[in-house]
Coordinates of C-alpha atoms in Angstrom, one line a residue:
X1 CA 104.9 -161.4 -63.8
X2 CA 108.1 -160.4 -65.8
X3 CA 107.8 -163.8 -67.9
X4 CA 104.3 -162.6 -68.5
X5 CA 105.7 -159.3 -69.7
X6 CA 108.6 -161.0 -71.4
X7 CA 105.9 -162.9 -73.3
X8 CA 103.3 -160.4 -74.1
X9 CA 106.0 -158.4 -75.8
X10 CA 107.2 -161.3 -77.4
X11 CA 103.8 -161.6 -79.1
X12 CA 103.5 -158.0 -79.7
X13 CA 106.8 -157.8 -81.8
X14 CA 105.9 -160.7 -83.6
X15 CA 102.7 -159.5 -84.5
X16 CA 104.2 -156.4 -85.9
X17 CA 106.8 -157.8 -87.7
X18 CA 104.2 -160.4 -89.2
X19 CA 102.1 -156.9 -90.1
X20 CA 104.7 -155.1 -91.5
X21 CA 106.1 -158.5 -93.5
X22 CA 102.4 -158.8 -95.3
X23 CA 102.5 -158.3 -98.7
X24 CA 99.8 -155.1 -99.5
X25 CA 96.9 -156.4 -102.2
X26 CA 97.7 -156.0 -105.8
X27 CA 95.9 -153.9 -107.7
X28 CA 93.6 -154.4 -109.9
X29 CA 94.4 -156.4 -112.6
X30 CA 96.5 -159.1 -111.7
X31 CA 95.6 -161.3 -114.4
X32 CA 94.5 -161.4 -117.6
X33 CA 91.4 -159.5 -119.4
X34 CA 89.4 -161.4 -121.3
X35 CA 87.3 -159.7 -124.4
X36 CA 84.6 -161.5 -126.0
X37 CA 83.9 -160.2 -129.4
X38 CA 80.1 -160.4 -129.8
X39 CA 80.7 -161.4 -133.6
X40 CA 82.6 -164.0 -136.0
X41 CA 86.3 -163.5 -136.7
X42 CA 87.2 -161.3 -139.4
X43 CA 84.5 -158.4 -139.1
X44 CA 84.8 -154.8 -138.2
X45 CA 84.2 -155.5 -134.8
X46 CA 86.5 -157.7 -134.5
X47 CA 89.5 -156.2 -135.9
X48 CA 89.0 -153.0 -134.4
X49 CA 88.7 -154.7 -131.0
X50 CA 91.8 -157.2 -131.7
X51 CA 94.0 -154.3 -132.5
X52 CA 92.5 -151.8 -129.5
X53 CA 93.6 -155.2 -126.9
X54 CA 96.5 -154.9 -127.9
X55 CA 97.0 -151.3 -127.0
X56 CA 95.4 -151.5 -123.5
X57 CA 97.1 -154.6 -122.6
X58 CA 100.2 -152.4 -122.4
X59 CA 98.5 -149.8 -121.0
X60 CA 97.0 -152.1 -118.3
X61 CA 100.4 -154.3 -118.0
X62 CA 98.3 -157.2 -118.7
X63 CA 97.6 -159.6 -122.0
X64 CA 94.3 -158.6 -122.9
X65 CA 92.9 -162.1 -124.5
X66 CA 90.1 -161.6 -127.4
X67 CA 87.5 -164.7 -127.9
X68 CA 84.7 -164.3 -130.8
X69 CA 81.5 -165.8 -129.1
X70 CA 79.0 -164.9 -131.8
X71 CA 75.2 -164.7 -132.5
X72 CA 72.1 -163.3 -132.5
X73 CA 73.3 -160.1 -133.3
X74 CA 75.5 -160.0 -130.7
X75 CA 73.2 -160.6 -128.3
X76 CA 74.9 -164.3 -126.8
X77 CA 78.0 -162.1 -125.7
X78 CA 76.1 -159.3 -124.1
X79 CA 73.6 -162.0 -122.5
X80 CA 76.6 -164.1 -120.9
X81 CA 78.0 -160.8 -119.9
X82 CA 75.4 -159.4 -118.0
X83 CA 75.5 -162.6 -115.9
X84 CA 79.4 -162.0 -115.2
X85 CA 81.2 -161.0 -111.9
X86 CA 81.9 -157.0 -111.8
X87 CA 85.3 -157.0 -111.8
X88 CA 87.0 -156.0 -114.5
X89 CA 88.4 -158.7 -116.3
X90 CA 85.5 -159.7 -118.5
X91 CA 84.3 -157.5 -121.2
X92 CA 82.1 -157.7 -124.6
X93 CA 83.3 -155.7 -127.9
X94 CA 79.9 -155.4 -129.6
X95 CA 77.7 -152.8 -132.1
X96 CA 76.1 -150.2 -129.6
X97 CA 73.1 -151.1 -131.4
X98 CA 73.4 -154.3 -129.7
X99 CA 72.8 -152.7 -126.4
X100 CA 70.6 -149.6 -127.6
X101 CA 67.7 -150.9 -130.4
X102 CA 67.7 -154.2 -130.0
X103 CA 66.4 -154.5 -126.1
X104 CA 63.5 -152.5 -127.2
X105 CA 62.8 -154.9 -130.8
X106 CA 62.6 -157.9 -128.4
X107 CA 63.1 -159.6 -125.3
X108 CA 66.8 -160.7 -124.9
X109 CA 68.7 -162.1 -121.7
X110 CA 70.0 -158.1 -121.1
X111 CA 68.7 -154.5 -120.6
X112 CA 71.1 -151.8 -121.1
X113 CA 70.8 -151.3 -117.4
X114 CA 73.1 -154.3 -116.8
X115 CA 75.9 -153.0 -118.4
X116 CA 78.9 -150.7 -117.4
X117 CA 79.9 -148.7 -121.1
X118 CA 83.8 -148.9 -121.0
X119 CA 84.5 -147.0 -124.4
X120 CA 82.9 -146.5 -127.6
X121 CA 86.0 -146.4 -129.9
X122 CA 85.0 -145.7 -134.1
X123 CA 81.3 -145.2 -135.6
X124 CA 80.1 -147.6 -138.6
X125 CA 79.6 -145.3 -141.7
X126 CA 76.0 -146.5 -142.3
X127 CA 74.5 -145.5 -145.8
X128 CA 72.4 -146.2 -148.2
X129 CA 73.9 -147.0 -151.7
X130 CA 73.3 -147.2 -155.4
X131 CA 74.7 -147.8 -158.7
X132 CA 75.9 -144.7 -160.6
X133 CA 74.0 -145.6 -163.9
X134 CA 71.1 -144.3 -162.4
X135 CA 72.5 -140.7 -162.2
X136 CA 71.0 -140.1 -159.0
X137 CA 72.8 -137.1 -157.0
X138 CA 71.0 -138.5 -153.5
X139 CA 68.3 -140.3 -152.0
X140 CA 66.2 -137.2 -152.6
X141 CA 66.6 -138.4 -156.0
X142 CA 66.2 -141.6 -155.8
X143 CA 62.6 -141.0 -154.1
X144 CA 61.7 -138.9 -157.0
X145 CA 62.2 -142.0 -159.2
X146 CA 60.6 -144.3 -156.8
X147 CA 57.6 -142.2 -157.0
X148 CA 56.9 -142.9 -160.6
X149 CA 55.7 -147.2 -159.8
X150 CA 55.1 -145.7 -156.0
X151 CA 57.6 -148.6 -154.6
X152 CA 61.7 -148.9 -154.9
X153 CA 63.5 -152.6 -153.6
X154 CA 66.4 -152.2 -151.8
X155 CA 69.4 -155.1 -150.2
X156 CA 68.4 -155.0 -146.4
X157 CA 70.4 -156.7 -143.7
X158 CA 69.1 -155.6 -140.1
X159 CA 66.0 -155.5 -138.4
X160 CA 67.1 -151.5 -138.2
X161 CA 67.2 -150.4 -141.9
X162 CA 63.6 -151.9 -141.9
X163 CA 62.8 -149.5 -139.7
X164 CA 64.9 -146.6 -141.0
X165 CA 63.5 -147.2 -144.5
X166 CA 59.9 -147.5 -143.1
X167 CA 60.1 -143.6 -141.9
X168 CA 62.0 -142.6 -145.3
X169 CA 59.0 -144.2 -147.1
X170 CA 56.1 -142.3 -145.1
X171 CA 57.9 -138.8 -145.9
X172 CA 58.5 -139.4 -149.3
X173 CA 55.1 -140.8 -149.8
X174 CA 56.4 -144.5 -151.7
X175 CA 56.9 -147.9 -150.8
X176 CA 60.4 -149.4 -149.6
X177 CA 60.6 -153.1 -149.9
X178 CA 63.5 -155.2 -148.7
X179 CA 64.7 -158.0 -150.2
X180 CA 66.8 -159.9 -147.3
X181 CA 70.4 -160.4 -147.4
X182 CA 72.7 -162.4 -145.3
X183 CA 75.7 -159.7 -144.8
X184 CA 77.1 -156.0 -145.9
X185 CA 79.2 -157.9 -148.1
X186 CA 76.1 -159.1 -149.8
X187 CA 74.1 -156.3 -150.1
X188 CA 77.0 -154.6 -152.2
X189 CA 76.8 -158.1 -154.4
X190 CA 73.2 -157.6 -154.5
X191 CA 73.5 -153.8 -155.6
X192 CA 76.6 -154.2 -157.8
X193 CA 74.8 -156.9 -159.7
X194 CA 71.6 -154.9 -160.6
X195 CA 69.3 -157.2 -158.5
X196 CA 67.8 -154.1 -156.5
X197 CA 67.6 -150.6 -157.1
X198 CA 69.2 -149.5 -153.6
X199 CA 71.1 -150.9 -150.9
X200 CA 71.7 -150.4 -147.1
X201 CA 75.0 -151.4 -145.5
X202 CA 77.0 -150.4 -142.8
X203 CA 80.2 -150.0 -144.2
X204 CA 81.2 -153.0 -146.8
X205 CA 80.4 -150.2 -149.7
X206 CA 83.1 -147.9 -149.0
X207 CA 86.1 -148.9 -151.4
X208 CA 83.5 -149.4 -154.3
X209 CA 82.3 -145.9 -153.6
X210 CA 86.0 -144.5 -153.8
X211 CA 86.6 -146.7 -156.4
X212 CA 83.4 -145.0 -158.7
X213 CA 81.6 -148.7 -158.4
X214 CA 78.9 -147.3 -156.3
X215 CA 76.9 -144.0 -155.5
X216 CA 76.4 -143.2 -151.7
X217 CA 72.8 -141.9 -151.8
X218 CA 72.7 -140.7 -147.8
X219 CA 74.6 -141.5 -144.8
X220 CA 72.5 -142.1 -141.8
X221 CA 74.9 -140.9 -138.9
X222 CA 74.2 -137.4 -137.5
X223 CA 77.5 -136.2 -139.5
X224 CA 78.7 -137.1 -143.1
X225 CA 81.1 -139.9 -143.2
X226 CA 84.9 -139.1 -143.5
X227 CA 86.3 -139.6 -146.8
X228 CA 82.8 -138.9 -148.2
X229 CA 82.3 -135.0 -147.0
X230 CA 79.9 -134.7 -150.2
X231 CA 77.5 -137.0 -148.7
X232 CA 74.2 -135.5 -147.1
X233 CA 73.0 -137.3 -144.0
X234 CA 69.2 -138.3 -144.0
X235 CA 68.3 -135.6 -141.5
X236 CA 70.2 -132.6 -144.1
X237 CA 67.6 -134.0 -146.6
X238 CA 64.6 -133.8 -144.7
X239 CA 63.9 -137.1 -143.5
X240 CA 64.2 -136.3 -139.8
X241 CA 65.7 -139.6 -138.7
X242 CA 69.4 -141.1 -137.6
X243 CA 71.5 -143.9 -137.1
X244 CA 74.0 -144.2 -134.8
X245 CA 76.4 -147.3 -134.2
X246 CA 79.7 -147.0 -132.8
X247 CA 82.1 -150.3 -131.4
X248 CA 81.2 -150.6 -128.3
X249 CA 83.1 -152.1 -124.9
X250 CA 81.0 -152.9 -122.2
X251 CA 81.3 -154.6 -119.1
X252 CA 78.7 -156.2 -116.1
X253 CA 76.9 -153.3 -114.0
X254 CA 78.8 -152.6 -110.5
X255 CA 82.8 -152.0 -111.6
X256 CA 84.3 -150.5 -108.6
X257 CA 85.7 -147.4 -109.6
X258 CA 89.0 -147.4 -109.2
X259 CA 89.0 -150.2 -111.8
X260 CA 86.1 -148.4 -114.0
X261 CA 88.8 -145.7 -113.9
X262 CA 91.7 -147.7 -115.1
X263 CA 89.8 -149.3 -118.0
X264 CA 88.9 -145.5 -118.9
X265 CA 91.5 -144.2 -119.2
X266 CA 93.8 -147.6 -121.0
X267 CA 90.5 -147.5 -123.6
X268 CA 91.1 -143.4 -124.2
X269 CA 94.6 -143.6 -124.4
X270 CA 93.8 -146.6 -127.0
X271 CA 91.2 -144.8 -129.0
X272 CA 94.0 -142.3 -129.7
X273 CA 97.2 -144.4 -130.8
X274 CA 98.3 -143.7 -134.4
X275 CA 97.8 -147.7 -135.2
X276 CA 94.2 -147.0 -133.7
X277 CA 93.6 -144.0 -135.6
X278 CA 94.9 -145.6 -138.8
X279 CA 92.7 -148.5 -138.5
X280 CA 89.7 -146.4 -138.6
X281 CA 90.6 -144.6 -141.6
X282 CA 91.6 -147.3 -143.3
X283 CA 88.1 -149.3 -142.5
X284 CA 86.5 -145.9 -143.0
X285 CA 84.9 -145.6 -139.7
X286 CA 84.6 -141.8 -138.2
X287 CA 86.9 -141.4 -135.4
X288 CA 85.2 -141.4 -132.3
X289 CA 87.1 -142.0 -129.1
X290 CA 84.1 -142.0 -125.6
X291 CA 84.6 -143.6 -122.0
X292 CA 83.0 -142.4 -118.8
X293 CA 79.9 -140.2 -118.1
X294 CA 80.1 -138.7 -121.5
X295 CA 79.2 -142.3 -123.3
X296 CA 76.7 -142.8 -120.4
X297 CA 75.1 -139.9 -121.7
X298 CA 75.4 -141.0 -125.4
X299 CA 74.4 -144.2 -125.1
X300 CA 71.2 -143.2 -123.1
X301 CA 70.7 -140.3 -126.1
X302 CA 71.0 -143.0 -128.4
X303 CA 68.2 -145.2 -126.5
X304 CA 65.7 -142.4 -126.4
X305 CA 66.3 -142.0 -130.4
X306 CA 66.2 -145.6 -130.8
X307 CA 62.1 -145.4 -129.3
X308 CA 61.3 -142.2 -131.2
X309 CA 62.3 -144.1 -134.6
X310 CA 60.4 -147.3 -133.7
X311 CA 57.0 -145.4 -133.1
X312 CA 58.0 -143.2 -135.8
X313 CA 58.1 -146.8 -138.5
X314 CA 54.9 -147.9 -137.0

């Protein structure tokens, strides 16, 4: 009886000891993030969300690793994605456009419902553009002149300004052609050069316009673009429509929430370092900094706008 004693406490202490000598789980991350960048090297997206890994991998005390996987419109990345483990360590730096309007243009591999929206860090300054010899003040203007042949050709580059312009041209009562371009680089070429009488881009234009090179004839945001706070938005003139796109970081539906939490609050404290910050102004992208339940909420407004302006170009 005492040996059986002797033993059972024998077993007993070692069992504590073995308990108490268990390393407790890591948290989350113990390895490397990986951001896929749903577009080629070199763009907006791109170097905003190179420069915003670097910022959370110190937050997060973990290399954040960022891999271009383009095409489709960003729709390969966000399709690959949505097919993903939730947890944590894979995410997609993409347009919110991407996610918003293009689901409801076709059928893709995703819904927005698949998604977890990390941060929305910097919004594209979207306008539509011009050459100054025309003297045209805004795109107010620009209609008037349109209305004289009862058409106007302008650059186009996304399935989106198609749309945009197709409202525009109902209210003002002309006819908006696009003549297809391959990138916002080129429909500045395309504008510069005289080839069309107006051009829609999402950002490329800016140092011509603060150079002189180039007239911004509306911005299509729901505020004026910083650096150009003379510049109406389409909805100040009238035309009752918007365009929204920020950078967006998005992850597969289902992150548990402490690690949703982390990735908040390393993306906020991201969106406002001074390198971060200075990027945006110097690729003249209003500062917008969202994580959480507030860019839930913005990126389901967005949606709902998104379907008003598709039956509204029909």
């Amino acid at each position: 009886m005492s040996m059986s004693r002797t033993v059972r406490s024998v077993l007993w202490s070692a069992a504590l000891l073995a308990a108490f000598a268990a390393p407790s789980r890591a948290e989350w991350p113990e390895k490397p993030v990986t951001i896929a960048v749903g577009f080629g090297a070199g763009g907006t997206t791109d170097v905003v969300a190179r420069a915003v890994a670097e910022v959370v991998a110190k937050q997060l005390g973990q290399p954040v690793v960022v891999e271009n996987k383009p095409g489709a419109g960003g729709a390969v990345a966000a399709t690959a994605l949505a097919r993903m483990p939730a947890d944590g360590y894979n995410l997609v730096a993409t347009t919110s456009t991407t996610i918003t309007l293009d689901p409801q243009l076709m059928k893709l591999g995703y819904t927005p419902a698949e998604f977890t929206y990390v941060a929305a860090i910097g919004e594209f300054p979207e306008a539509f553009i011009a050459l100054p010899k025309h003297g045209w003040k805004s795109l107010n203007d620009a209609m008037a002149a349109a209305k004289a042949t009862g058409r106007m050709n302008y650059a186009s580059n996304t399935a989106l300004d198609r749309m945009i312009s197709t409202a525009i041209a109902k209210k003002a009562g002309v006819s908006l052609v696009p003549v297809p371009t391959r990138s916002g680089a080129e429909v500045v070429t395309q504008v510069m050069g005289g080839h069309v009488d107006l051009g829609y881009s999402s950002g490329a234009y800016y140092p011509q316009a603060k150079a002189g090179e180039l007239a911004v004839m509306a911005v299509l945001g729901d505020k004026r673009v910083a650096g150009l706070p003379d510049v109406p938005t389409l909805k100040e003139l009238g035309y009752g429509v918007a365009s929204v796109n920020l950078i967006l970081f998005v992850a597969p539906k289902g992150l548990p929430a402490a690690v949703a939490k982390k990735l908040d609050d390393a993306f906020a404290a991201a969106g406002k370092d001074p390198s971060i910050v200075s990027l945006m102004e110097k690729r003249s992208l209003n500062q917008v900094v969202e994580t959480g339940a507030t860019l839930e909420a913005t990126v389901k407004r967005h949606i709902d706008d998104f379907g008003k302006l598709i039956e509204q170009s029909k």
